[in-house]
Short mmCIF file of C-alpha atoms in Angstrom, two decimals:
data_model
loop_
_atom_site.label_atom_id
_atom_site.label_comp_id
_atom_site.label_asym_id
_atom_site.label_seq_id
_atom_site.Cartn_x
_atom_site.Cartn_y
_atom_site.Cartn_z
CA UNK A 1 150.67 60.61 -122.95
CA UNK A 2 147.44 62.46 -123.64
CA UNK A 3 144.60 61.15 -125.75
CA UNK A 4 144.06 63.98 -128.19
CA UNK A 5 140.40 63.68 -128.90
CA UNK A 6 138.09 66.55 -129.79
CA UNK A 7 135.01 67.41 -127.79
CA UNK A 8 131.65 67.18 -129.46
CA UNK A 9 129.28 70.14 -129.38
CA UNK A 10 126.75 67.92 -127.63
CA UNK A 11 129.26 67.10 -124.90
CA UNK A 12 130.16 70.76 -124.41
CA UNK A 13 126.51 71.80 -124.14
CA UNK A 14 125.78 69.00 -121.70
CA UNK A 15 128.82 69.98 -119.67
CA UNK A 16 127.62 73.60 -119.38
CA UNK A 17 124.17 72.36 -118.42
CA UNK A 18 125.70 70.23 -115.68
CA UNK A 19 127.64 73.23 -114.41
CA UNK A 20 124.39 75.21 -114.14
CA UNK A 21 122.53 72.52 -112.23
CA UNK A 22 125.33 71.32 -109.96
CA UNK A 23 124.11 73.42 -107.02
CA UNK A 24 120.89 71.43 -107.10
CA UNK A 25 122.90 68.45 -105.84
CA UNK A 26 124.34 70.41 -102.92
CA UNK A 27 128.01 70.87 -102.23
CA UNK A 28 129.96 67.93 -100.85
CA UNK A 29 131.59 68.39 -97.45
CA UNK A 30 135.02 69.48 -98.67
CA UNK A 31 136.49 69.74 -95.19
CA UNK A 32 135.59 66.14 -94.42
CA UNK A 33 136.99 65.07 -97.78
CA UNK A 34 140.21 66.99 -97.10
CA UNK A 35 140.70 65.24 -93.76
CA UNK A 36 140.11 61.85 -95.33
CA UNK A 37 142.34 62.55 -98.33
CA UNK A 38 145.24 63.07 -95.90
CA UNK A 39 144.31 60.16 -93.62
CA UNK A 40 144.75 57.87 -96.64
CA UNK A 41 148.52 58.37 -96.54
CA UNK A 42 148.69 56.60 -93.19
CA UNK A 43 147.38 53.48 -94.93
CA UNK A 44 150.27 53.63 -97.41
CA UNK A 45 153.04 53.94 -94.84
CA UNK A 46 156.00 51.62 -94.93
CA UNK A 47 158.31 51.17 -91.96
CA UNK A 48 157.72 51.32 -88.20
CA UNK A 49 154.37 52.97 -87.56
CA UNK A 50 154.02 55.69 -84.91
CA UNK A 51 151.85 55.45 -81.81
CA UNK A 52 149.37 57.97 -83.21
CA UNK A 53 148.67 55.82 -86.31
CA UNK A 54 144.95 56.17 -87.01
CA UNK A 55 144.54 53.49 -89.69
CA UNK A 56 144.99 50.73 -87.15
CA UNK A 57 144.55 47.69 -89.40
CA UNK A 58 148.02 48.48 -90.77
CA UNK A 59 151.15 47.37 -88.88
CA UNK A 60 154.94 47.65 -89.23
CA UNK A 61 156.37 46.51 -92.57
CA UNK A 62 159.52 46.70 -94.65
CA UNK A 63 161.74 46.99 -91.57
CA UNK A 64 164.73 45.48 -93.37
CA UNK A 65 164.42 47.69 -96.47
CA UNK A 66 167.88 48.68 -97.67
CA UNK A 67 169.57 45.63 -96.17
CA UNK A 68 170.77 44.40 -99.58
CA UNK A 69 172.73 47.64 -99.99
CA UNK A 70 173.81 47.78 -96.32
CA UNK A 71 171.86 51.00 -95.79
CA UNK A 72 168.68 52.00 -93.97
CA UNK A 73 165.90 52.64 -96.48
CA UNK A 74 162.96 52.08 -94.16
CA UNK A 75 159.96 54.38 -94.32
CA UNK A 76 158.29 56.12 -97.22
CA UNK A 77 155.09 55.04 -98.96
CA UNK A 78 153.85 52.14 -101.03
CA UNK A 79 152.77 53.77 -104.26
CA UNK A 80 149.36 52.18 -104.77
CA UNK A 81 147.81 48.77 -104.11
CA UNK A 82 151.11 46.87 -104.05
CA UNK A 83 154.03 46.65 -101.63
CA UNK A 84 156.73 48.39 -103.69
CA UNK A 85 158.38 51.73 -103.00
CA UNK A 86 158.82 53.52 -106.34
CA UNK A 87 160.60 56.81 -105.63
CA UNK A 88 159.66 58.51 -108.90
CA UNK A 89 155.91 58.73 -108.16
CA UNK A 90 156.61 59.01 -104.42
CA UNK A 91 158.70 62.12 -104.96
CA UNK A 92 156.00 63.64 -107.19
CA UNK A 93 153.45 62.86 -104.47
CA UNK A 94 155.67 64.71 -102.01
CA UNK A 95 156.09 67.72 -104.30
CA UNK A 96 152.33 67.98 -104.79
CA UNK A 97 151.58 67.64 -101.07
CA UNK A 98 154.12 70.38 -100.42
CA UNK A 99 152.76 72.66 -103.15
CA UNK A 100 149.24 72.10 -101.79
CA UNK A 101 150.40 73.10 -98.32
CA UNK A 102 152.26 76.18 -99.58
CA UNK A 103 149.29 77.44 -101.62
CA UNK A 104 146.40 76.39 -99.38
CA UNK A 105 147.84 75.81 -95.90
CA UNK A 106 145.92 78.78 -94.50
CA UNK A 107 142.68 77.12 -95.60
CA UNK A 108 143.53 73.71 -94.11
CA UNK A 109 142.76 74.54 -90.47
CA UNK A 110 143.58 71.56 -88.22
CA UNK A 111 144.52 69.47 -91.26
CA UNK A 112 147.68 71.53 -91.79
CA UNK A 113 149.58 69.46 -89.21
CA UNK A 114 148.39 66.26 -90.91
CA UNK A 115 149.55 67.54 -94.29
CA UNK A 116 152.98 68.30 -92.81
CA UNK A 117 153.12 64.84 -91.24
CA UNK A 118 152.29 63.23 -94.58
CA UNK A 119 155.06 65.22 -96.25
CA UNK A 120 157.61 64.45 -93.56
CA UNK A 121 156.94 60.71 -93.73
CA UNK A 122 158.09 60.89 -97.35
CA UNK A 123 160.94 63.39 -96.97
CA UNK A 124 162.53 61.48 -94.08
CA UNK A 125 162.77 58.52 -96.46
CA UNK A 126 163.88 60.56 -99.48
CA UNK A 127 166.66 62.11 -97.40
CA UNK A 128 167.96 58.63 -96.60
CA UNK A 129 167.84 57.74 -100.28
CA UNK A 130 169.81 60.86 -101.22
CA UNK A 131 172.46 60.77 -98.48
CA UNK A 132 173.08 57.12 -97.52
CA UNK A 133 175.80 56.47 -100.11
CA UNK A 134 177.92 59.23 -101.71
CA UNK A 135 177.49 59.34 -105.50
CA UNK A 136 174.27 57.29 -105.42
CA UNK A 137 170.60 58.12 -105.27
CA UNK A 138 168.46 55.19 -104.17
CA UNK A 139 165.23 55.22 -106.17
CA UNK A 140 163.21 52.20 -105.07
CA UNK A 141 162.84 49.18 -102.85
CA UNK A 142 161.14 45.90 -103.80
CA UNK A 143 161.20 43.86 -106.99
CA UNK A 144 157.97 44.93 -108.73
CA UNK A 145 157.83 41.87 -110.98
CA UNK A 146 158.04 39.51 -108.01
CA UNK A 147 155.68 41.63 -105.90
CA UNK A 148 152.98 41.79 -108.56
CA UNK A 149 152.83 37.98 -108.70
CA UNK A 150 151.82 37.94 -105.04
CA UNK A 151 148.75 39.00 -103.12
CA UNK A 152 149.96 39.46 -99.55
CA UNK A 153 149.88 42.05 -96.80
CA UNK A 154 152.87 44.38 -96.55
CA UNK A 155 153.33 43.06 -93.02
CA UNK A 156 153.88 39.55 -94.44
CA UNK A 157 156.14 40.38 -97.39
CA UNK A 158 158.38 37.46 -98.34
CA UNK A 159 159.34 38.74 -101.80
CA UNK A 160 162.87 39.96 -102.39
CA UNK A 161 163.37 43.56 -101.27
CA UNK A 162 165.77 44.52 -104.03
CA UNK A 163 167.32 47.98 -103.83
CA UNK A 164 167.62 50.17 -106.93
CA UNK A 165 169.80 53.23 -107.44
CA UNK A 166 171.09 55.67 -110.05
CA UNK A 167 174.62 57.03 -110.27
CA UNK A 168 177.04 58.82 -112.61
CA UNK A 169 177.44 55.65 -114.68
CA UNK A 170 173.73 54.72 -114.53
CA UNK A 171 172.03 58.13 -114.57
CA UNK A 172 168.47 59.07 -113.73
CA UNK A 173 167.93 62.77 -114.35
CA UNK A 174 164.16 62.30 -114.18
CA UNK A 175 163.93 60.65 -110.76
CA UNK A 176 166.73 62.87 -109.43
CA UNK A 177 165.04 66.03 -110.74
CA UNK A 178 161.76 65.02 -109.13
CA UNK A 179 163.48 64.14 -105.85
CA UNK A 180 165.14 67.56 -105.85
CA UNK A 181 161.75 69.20 -106.50
CA UNK A 182 160.20 67.30 -103.59
CA UNK A 183 162.96 68.21 -101.15
CA UNK A 184 163.03 71.86 -102.23
CA UNK A 185 159.24 72.26 -102.06
CA UNK A 186 159.16 70.57 -98.66
CA UNK A 187 161.93 72.87 -97.40
CA UNK A 188 159.55 75.79 -97.93
CA UNK A 189 156.83 74.01 -95.94
CA UNK A 190 159.12 73.54 -92.93
CA UNK A 191 161.08 76.79 -93.22
CA UNK A 192 159.25 78.57 -90.39
CA UNK A 193 158.31 75.68 -88.13
CA UNK A 194 161.52 73.64 -88.31
CA UNK A 195 164.30 75.70 -89.91
CA UNK A 196 167.03 73.14 -89.22
CA UNK A 197 165.10 70.40 -91.02
CA UNK A 198 164.24 72.81 -93.84
CA UNK A 199 167.91 73.65 -94.25
CA UNK A 200 168.80 69.95 -94.52
CA UNK A 201 166.08 69.45 -97.14
CA UNK A 202 167.25 72.41 -99.21
CA UNK A 203 170.93 71.49 -99.01
CA UNK A 204 170.14 67.95 -100.13
CA UNK A 205 167.84 69.22 -102.91
CA UNK A 206 170.68 71.31 -104.32
CA UNK A 207 173.02 68.33 -104.37
CA UNK A 208 170.47 66.03 -105.99
CA UNK A 209 169.60 68.55 -108.71
CA UNK A 210 173.29 69.09 -109.43
CA UNK A 211 173.60 65.32 -109.87
CA UNK A 212 170.59 65.32 -112.22
CA UNK A 213 172.07 68.13 -114.30
CA UNK A 214 175.60 66.72 -114.48
CA UNK A 215 174.77 63.12 -115.37
CA UNK A 216 172.03 63.20 -117.98
CA UNK A 217 169.94 60.18 -118.76
CA UNK A 218 166.56 58.52 -118.16
CA UNK A 219 166.31 56.17 -115.21
CA UNK A 220 164.19 53.84 -117.34
CA UNK A 221 167.26 53.20 -119.49
CA UNK A 222 169.41 52.54 -116.45
CA UNK A 223 166.99 50.30 -114.52
CA UNK A 224 164.86 48.67 -117.24
CA UNK A 225 162.34 46.14 -115.93
CA UNK A 226 162.78 47.33 -112.33
CA UNK A 227 160.73 50.42 -113.22
CA UNK A 228 159.15 49.63 -116.61
CA UNK A 229 156.36 49.32 -117.55
CA UNK A 230 155.27 50.44 -114.07
CA UNK A 231 156.78 53.93 -113.90
CA UNK A 232 158.76 54.42 -117.09
CA UNK A 233 159.83 57.97 -117.77
CA UNK A 234 157.76 58.19 -120.95
CA UNK A 235 158.08 61.97 -121.31
CA UNK A 236 161.87 61.96 -120.93
CA UNK A 237 163.80 63.83 -118.26
CA UNK A 238 163.76 67.42 -119.56
CA UNK A 239 160.51 68.15 -117.72
CA UNK A 240 161.96 66.98 -114.38
CA UNK A 241 165.05 69.13 -114.87
CA UNK A 242 162.79 72.14 -115.49
CA UNK A 243 160.50 71.22 -112.57
CA UNK A 244 163.38 70.61 -110.16
CA UNK A 245 165.12 73.86 -111.13
CA UNK A 246 161.84 75.77 -110.83
CA UNK A 247 161.39 74.57 -107.26
CA UNK A 248 165.02 75.30 -106.37
CA UNK A 249 164.58 78.78 -107.82
CA UNK A 250 161.46 79.35 -105.74
CA UNK A 251 163.25 78.09 -102.62
CA UNK A 252 166.48 80.06 -103.13
CA UNK A 253 165.85 82.88 -105.63
CA UNK A 254 169.31 81.99 -106.97
CA UNK A 255 169.70 83.28 -110.53
CA UNK A 256 171.77 80.18 -111.39
CA UNK A 257 168.57 78.15 -111.41
CA UNK A 258 166.75 80.75 -113.50
CA UNK A 259 169.53 80.62 -116.09
CA UNK A 260 169.33 76.85 -116.16
CA UNK A 261 165.54 77.01 -116.56
CA UNK A 262 165.97 79.22 -119.63
CA UNK A 263 168.43 76.70 -121.12
CA UNK A 264 166.10 73.71 -120.76
CA UNK A 265 163.78 74.75 -123.55
CA UNK A 266 160.15 74.17 -124.40
CA UNK A 267 157.86 71.12 -124.32
CA UNK A 268 156.09 71.81 -127.59
CA UNK A 269 152.70 71.92 -125.89
CA UNK A 270 150.99 69.47 -123.54
CA UNK A 271 147.52 68.79 -122.19
CA UNK A 272 148.45 66.56 -119.24
CA UNK A 273 150.11 66.92 -115.86
CA UNK A 274 151.16 63.80 -113.99
CA UNK A 275 153.92 61.93 -112.15
CA UNK A 276 155.52 61.45 -115.57
CA UNK A 277 155.01 64.80 -117.34
CA UNK A 278 155.75 67.93 -115.28
CA UNK A 279 155.87 70.62 -117.98
CA UNK A 280 152.44 72.10 -117.22
CA UNK A 281 153.12 72.19 -113.49
CA UNK A 282 156.48 73.86 -114.00
CA UNK A 283 154.90 76.47 -116.28
CA UNK A 284 152.20 77.33 -113.74
CA UNK A 285 154.79 77.50 -110.97
CA UNK A 286 157.01 79.81 -113.03
CA UNK A 287 154.03 81.88 -114.26
CA UNK A 288 153.57 82.87 -110.62
CA UNK A 289 156.61 85.12 -111.12
CA UNK A 290 154.96 86.89 -114.04
CA UNK A 291 151.62 87.38 -112.28
CA UNK A 292 152.39 87.88 -108.59
CA UNK A 293 155.83 89.46 -108.95
CA UNK A 294 155.12 91.19 -112.29
CA UNK A 295 158.49 89.99 -113.57
CA UNK A 296 158.54 90.13 -117.36
CA UNK A 297 161.27 87.48 -117.48
CA UNK A 298 158.56 84.93 -116.67
CA UNK A 299 156.11 86.01 -119.35
CA UNK A 300 156.96 83.04 -121.62
CA UNK A 301 155.90 80.66 -118.84
CA UNK A 302 152.67 82.56 -118.26
CA UNK A 303 151.92 82.10 -121.95
CA UNK A 304 152.76 78.39 -121.76
CA UNK A 305 150.52 77.97 -118.70
CA UNK A 306 147.63 79.70 -120.44
CA UNK A 307 148.13 77.69 -123.62
CA UNK A 308 147.87 74.57 -121.47
CA UNK A 309 144.63 75.77 -119.89
CA UNK A 310 143.22 76.55 -123.35
CA UNK A 311 143.77 72.87 -124.20
CA UNK A 312 141.78 71.86 -121.10
CA UNK A 313 138.74 74.17 -121.10
CA UNK A 314 135.82 72.42 -122.83
CA UNK A 315 134.59 75.42 -124.84
CA UNK A 316 138.02 76.67 -125.86
CA UNK A 317 138.71 76.68 -129.61
CA UNK A 318 142.03 74.99 -128.79
CA UNK A 319 140.71 72.23 -126.52
CA UNK A 320 142.22 68.77 -126.88
CA UNK A 321 140.49 67.37 -123.79
CA UNK A 322 137.64 64.89 -123.89
CA UNK A 323 134.86 64.93 -121.28
CA UNK A 324 132.44 62.18 -120.39
CA UNK A 325 128.70 62.83 -120.66
CA UNK A 326 128.71 63.26 -116.90
CA UNK A 327 131.25 66.09 -117.20
CA UNK A 328 134.47 64.35 -116.11
CA UNK A 329 137.77 65.05 -117.85
CA UNK A 330 138.83 61.91 -119.62
CA UNK A 331 142.50 61.64 -120.50
CA UNK A 332 143.38 57.95 -120.23
CA UNK A 333 141.59 54.65 -119.77
CA UNK A 334 143.97 53.65 -116.95
CA UNK A 335 143.84 55.53 -113.65
CA UNK A 336 142.19 58.55 -115.27
CA UNK A 337 141.52 60.36 -111.99
CA UNK A 338 145.25 61.00 -111.53
CA UNK A 339 145.04 63.44 -114.46
CA UNK A 340 141.78 64.92 -113.20
CA UNK A 341 143.15 65.71 -109.74
CA UNK A 342 146.49 67.04 -111.04
CA UNK A 343 144.88 69.29 -113.65
CA UNK A 344 142.25 70.48 -111.16
CA UNK A 345 145.11 71.51 -108.88
CA UNK A 346 146.63 73.62 -111.66
CA UNK A 347 143.25 75.18 -112.43
CA UNK A 348 142.55 76.30 -108.86
CA UNK A 349 146.13 77.48 -108.38
CA UNK A 350 146.29 79.49 -111.60
CA UNK A 351 142.86 80.94 -110.79
CA UNK A 352 144.25 81.98 -107.41
CA UNK A 353 147.12 83.82 -109.10
CA UNK A 354 144.72 85.41 -111.59
CA UNK A 355 142.31 86.56 -108.91
CA UNK A 356 145.13 88.09 -106.84
CA UNK A 357 146.24 90.21 -109.81
CA UNK A 358 142.85 90.75 -111.53
CA UNK A 359 144.26 88.95 -114.56
CA UNK A 360 142.27 87.64 -117.54
CA UNK A 361 143.40 85.96 -120.74
CA UNK A 362 141.95 84.69 -123.99
CA UNK A 363 141.64 81.33 -125.68
CA UNK A 364 141.02 82.65 -129.17
CA UNK A 365 137.85 84.74 -128.87
CA UNK A 366 136.92 83.20 -125.50
CA UNK A 367 137.68 85.38 -122.47
CA UNK A 368 138.97 83.34 -119.52
CA UNK A 369 138.46 84.66 -116.00
CA UNK A 370 139.41 82.91 -112.74
CA UNK A 371 135.81 81.90 -112.08
CA UNK A 372 135.80 79.79 -115.24
CA UNK A 373 138.79 77.81 -113.98
CA UNK A 374 137.42 77.29 -110.48
CA UNK A 375 134.01 76.24 -111.86
CA UNK A 376 135.64 73.55 -113.98
CA UNK A 377 137.84 72.40 -111.09
CA UNK A 378 134.82 72.31 -108.77
CA UNK A 379 132.90 70.21 -111.24
CA UNK A 380 135.77 67.69 -111.30
CA UNK A 381 136.13 67.61 -107.52
CA UNK A 382 132.38 67.27 -107.02
CA UNK A 383 132.22 64.47 -109.57
CA UNK A 384 134.90 62.55 -107.68
CA UNK A 385 132.99 63.09 -104.43
CA UNK A 386 129.74 61.65 -105.77
CA UNK A 387 128.03 64.32 -107.91
CA UNK A 388 127.96 62.13 -111.01
CA UNK A 389 125.48 60.04 -113.01
CA UNK A 390 125.80 56.93 -110.79
CA UNK A 391 126.18 58.91 -107.51
CA UNK A 392 129.38 57.03 -106.74
CA UNK A 393 131.98 58.70 -104.56
CA UNK A 394 135.40 57.69 -105.84
CA UNK A 395 136.90 58.48 -102.44
CA UNK A 396 136.71 55.43 -100.19
CA UNK A 397 134.80 56.11 -96.97
CA UNK A 398 133.26 59.35 -98.22
CA UNK A 399 129.49 59.42 -98.68
CA UNK A 400 127.09 56.48 -98.66
CA UNK A 401 128.19 54.92 -101.95
CA UNK A 402 131.91 54.34 -102.53
CA UNK A 403 134.17 51.58 -103.92
CA UNK A 404 134.10 48.51 -101.66
CA UNK A 405 136.45 46.20 -103.57
CA UNK A 406 139.50 48.31 -104.26
CA UNK A 407 142.62 46.79 -105.80
CA UNK A 408 144.76 47.04 -102.67
CA UNK A 409 146.50 44.22 -100.87
CA UNK A 410 146.32 45.52 -97.32
CA UNK A 411 142.70 46.60 -97.62
CA UNK A 412 141.50 43.36 -99.23
CA UNK A 413 143.23 40.96 -96.80
CA UNK A 414 142.30 40.49 -93.13
CA UNK A 415 144.40 42.49 -90.69
CA UNK A 416 147.01 40.92 -88.43
CA UNK A 417 144.64 41.43 -85.49
CA UNK A 418 141.95 39.34 -87.18
CA UNK A 419 144.25 36.86 -88.95
CA UNK A 420 147.58 36.63 -87.08
CA UNK A 421 148.78 33.72 -89.22
CA UNK A 422 151.05 34.76 -92.09
CA UNK A 423 149.54 34.99 -95.59
CA UNK A 424 152.27 34.04 -98.05
CA UNK A 425 152.85 35.16 -101.63
CA UNK A 426 150.03 33.29 -103.35
CA UNK A 427 147.96 32.73 -100.22
CA UNK A 428 145.90 35.85 -100.68
CA UNK A 429 144.38 35.06 -104.05
CA UNK A 430 141.98 32.48 -102.66
CA UNK A 431 139.70 33.25 -100.93
CA UNK A 432 140.43 36.98 -100.71
CA UNK A 433 141.45 38.51 -104.06
CA UNK A 434 138.91 36.49 -106.07
CA UNK A 435 136.12 37.03 -103.54
CA UNK A 436 133.14 39.17 -104.46
CA UNK A 437 132.86 40.29 -100.83
CA UNK A 438 133.75 43.88 -99.89
CA UNK A 439 137.26 44.48 -98.61
CA UNK A 440 137.48 43.82 -94.85
CA UNK A 441 139.56 46.99 -94.20
CA UNK A 442 138.34 50.38 -95.36
CA UNK A 443 141.22 52.50 -96.68
CA UNK A 444 139.58 55.78 -95.74
CA UNK A 445 140.28 58.64 -98.13
CA UNK A 446 141.74 56.58 -100.96
CA UNK A 447 140.78 57.90 -104.41
CA UNK A 448 140.67 55.10 -106.97
CA UNK A 449 141.46 55.19 -110.69
CA UNK A 450 137.86 56.16 -111.40
CA UNK A 451 135.08 55.50 -113.89
CA UNK A 452 135.35 54.55 -117.54
CA UNK A 453 134.58 56.90 -120.43
CA UNK A 454 130.87 56.09 -120.11
CA UNK A 455 130.76 57.15 -116.43
CA UNK A 456 130.50 53.52 -115.40
CA UNK A 457 132.31 51.80 -112.55
CA UNK A 458 132.18 48.03 -111.98
CA UNK A 459 133.76 48.04 -108.47
CA UNK A 460 135.84 45.00 -109.35
CA UNK A 461 139.00 44.25 -107.35
CA UNK A 462 140.76 42.73 -110.36
CA UNK A 463 140.12 45.84 -112.48
CA UNK A 464 143.19 47.78 -111.34
CA UNK A 465 142.78 50.44 -114.05
CA UNK A 466 139.68 51.72 -112.30
CA UNK A 467 139.80 50.27 -108.78
CA UNK A 468 143.38 50.91 -107.63
CA UNK A 469 144.18 53.94 -105.48
CA UNK A 470 147.53 55.73 -105.67
CA UNK A 471 149.36 58.30 -103.57
CA UNK A 472 149.70 60.75 -106.47
CA UNK A 473 145.95 60.76 -107.15
CA UNK A 474 145.33 61.87 -103.58
CA UNK A 475 148.27 64.27 -103.29
CA UNK A 476 147.00 66.45 -106.14
CA UNK A 477 143.46 66.46 -104.71
CA UNK A 478 144.55 67.93 -101.37
CA UNK A 479 145.01 71.44 -102.79
CA UNK A 480 141.61 71.76 -104.53
CA UNK A 481 139.85 70.26 -101.50
CA UNK A 482 141.49 72.82 -99.21
CA UNK A 483 140.65 75.57 -101.72
CA UNK A 484 136.94 74.74 -101.74
CA UNK A 485 136.84 73.93 -98.03
CA UNK A 486 138.15 77.40 -97.26
CA UNK A 487 135.98 79.33 -99.69
CA UNK A 488 136.86 80.49 -103.19
CA UNK A 489 138.68 83.71 -102.47
CA UNK A 490 142.39 83.68 -103.35
#
C-alpha cells in the first residue's frame, strides 16, 4: 500500500545535486556486496544444514516440520528475524532470486553457483509443499502468534510447529500464484544445467497455477490469524494470477497463458512492487515481449510499466514517490528498504531492455532514457551500501559502519557452540534481547528495514520496523548488485 505523497521542489533539487556529487564518495564494492547478499540466505536456512554451510553459528533446525500433517516439510527459509516459514514471501523471494539470475547471471561470475544454491534451497521445499498431499498446497510452518511471543534460537524451538495449507474448499490464489511463479522462474534457471529438475519444477508450476485459477480466493480469508497481520494479501490475488501466468508464459510460450493474462485485467495504476503487490513486476516482465521481441500484443504492458516508472522518477510530472533529503525512496515507515530494492530491480531491468532496443519514452514532457533509470537505481543501491548522510551501510558486515543490533533471534543469541544449553521461549529476552550490546553473531549480508524518513537509524534491536532483515529485501537487491558489479552495459 503506497504512501502517495508529492515530492517537494527542494527535495527534487537536492536529489539531483546528490546524483551529481555521488562519484565524490567513490563507488561501493558491488561484487563484495553481491557475494554477501547471497551469503545471507545461508543464515536463514531451516532444516538440516549441508557440510559446506559458511554461516557456521547456525545449526540444524525444524527437523520435524510437517509432522502434524504427516508429511516432510523440512527445509526452506525463515522469512526474517523469527522462526516461521511463511511461503507467500518465501515464494516471492525465490521468484526474485530466479529473475535476478536469469537477467544478470552472466555478470555474477563465481556467485552464480551461490545464487543457484540459494534458489534450490527454496524450491526443494516448495516442491514438497506442492506435491506432498494431492489437492493441497502447504503454505507455512510454525504458529506465528506463538513464535512472536518467544525470543529463542531456531535450533531450540519449542513452539508448536503448526502446518497451514490451502485447498479447493479453503483457497489461496495469491500464495498459489506466487508459488507457481517461483517454480516456473526457477525452472528457467535450471533448464540447461539440470534439465530433469527444471522439468519437475515446470510441471509442478503448471499444476499449482491451475489450482490457483480454478479455486479463487485470498489465502488471508482462508487462514486468518495464521498469516495476518504478518503477510496478509492486502492487494488481493489478481496480481499473483497475472504474475504466475506471466512466468508460465515465459517458461512455456504457451498461448493459453497469454490468453489468461489478457483476461485478468488491469491494476488501475501502482507505485509499489513487493511480496504483496506484483502488478509492476508482471508489467515489466511482460513488457520484455514488446521491447525485445517487438510483439505488439505486449504493448499495453509496456505502457503500464512506463506509467509505473513515471510514478517513481523524482522529476516526473506524474511522480507519487517521496524521497528523503538524503535521496532514498521512501514508501513506507515499516521495512522501507524492501520497496527500494524491489523497485531498483525493476529500474535496472527495464533500463536493460531499453538499452538493448535503443528505446526511450516520455513522462509528460520529460524524456526518459535508460541512463536515467540506472542512475536512480545506483543512487538507491549506493545509499543502502553506505553513501548516505550518516554513512551507515544497511547491509550487515559490509563497510566499517553497519547495524550491530539487528532484530533477529539467531544473530542476537549466543550460538550452540558458545552456549550449548537450551534457551527456551522466554529465556532469550533477558539478558540478550534487551541488552544494548551488539549481537554476538554477525548475519553477513543481511539488509535491514532501513532508515526513517529523516535518514536516521537508531540501531535498536526492538525496533523491528527498521532493524529487521528479510529474505525478500535481499532477493531483490541481488539483481541490481550484479548489474553494477558487472558494468552498466545491457
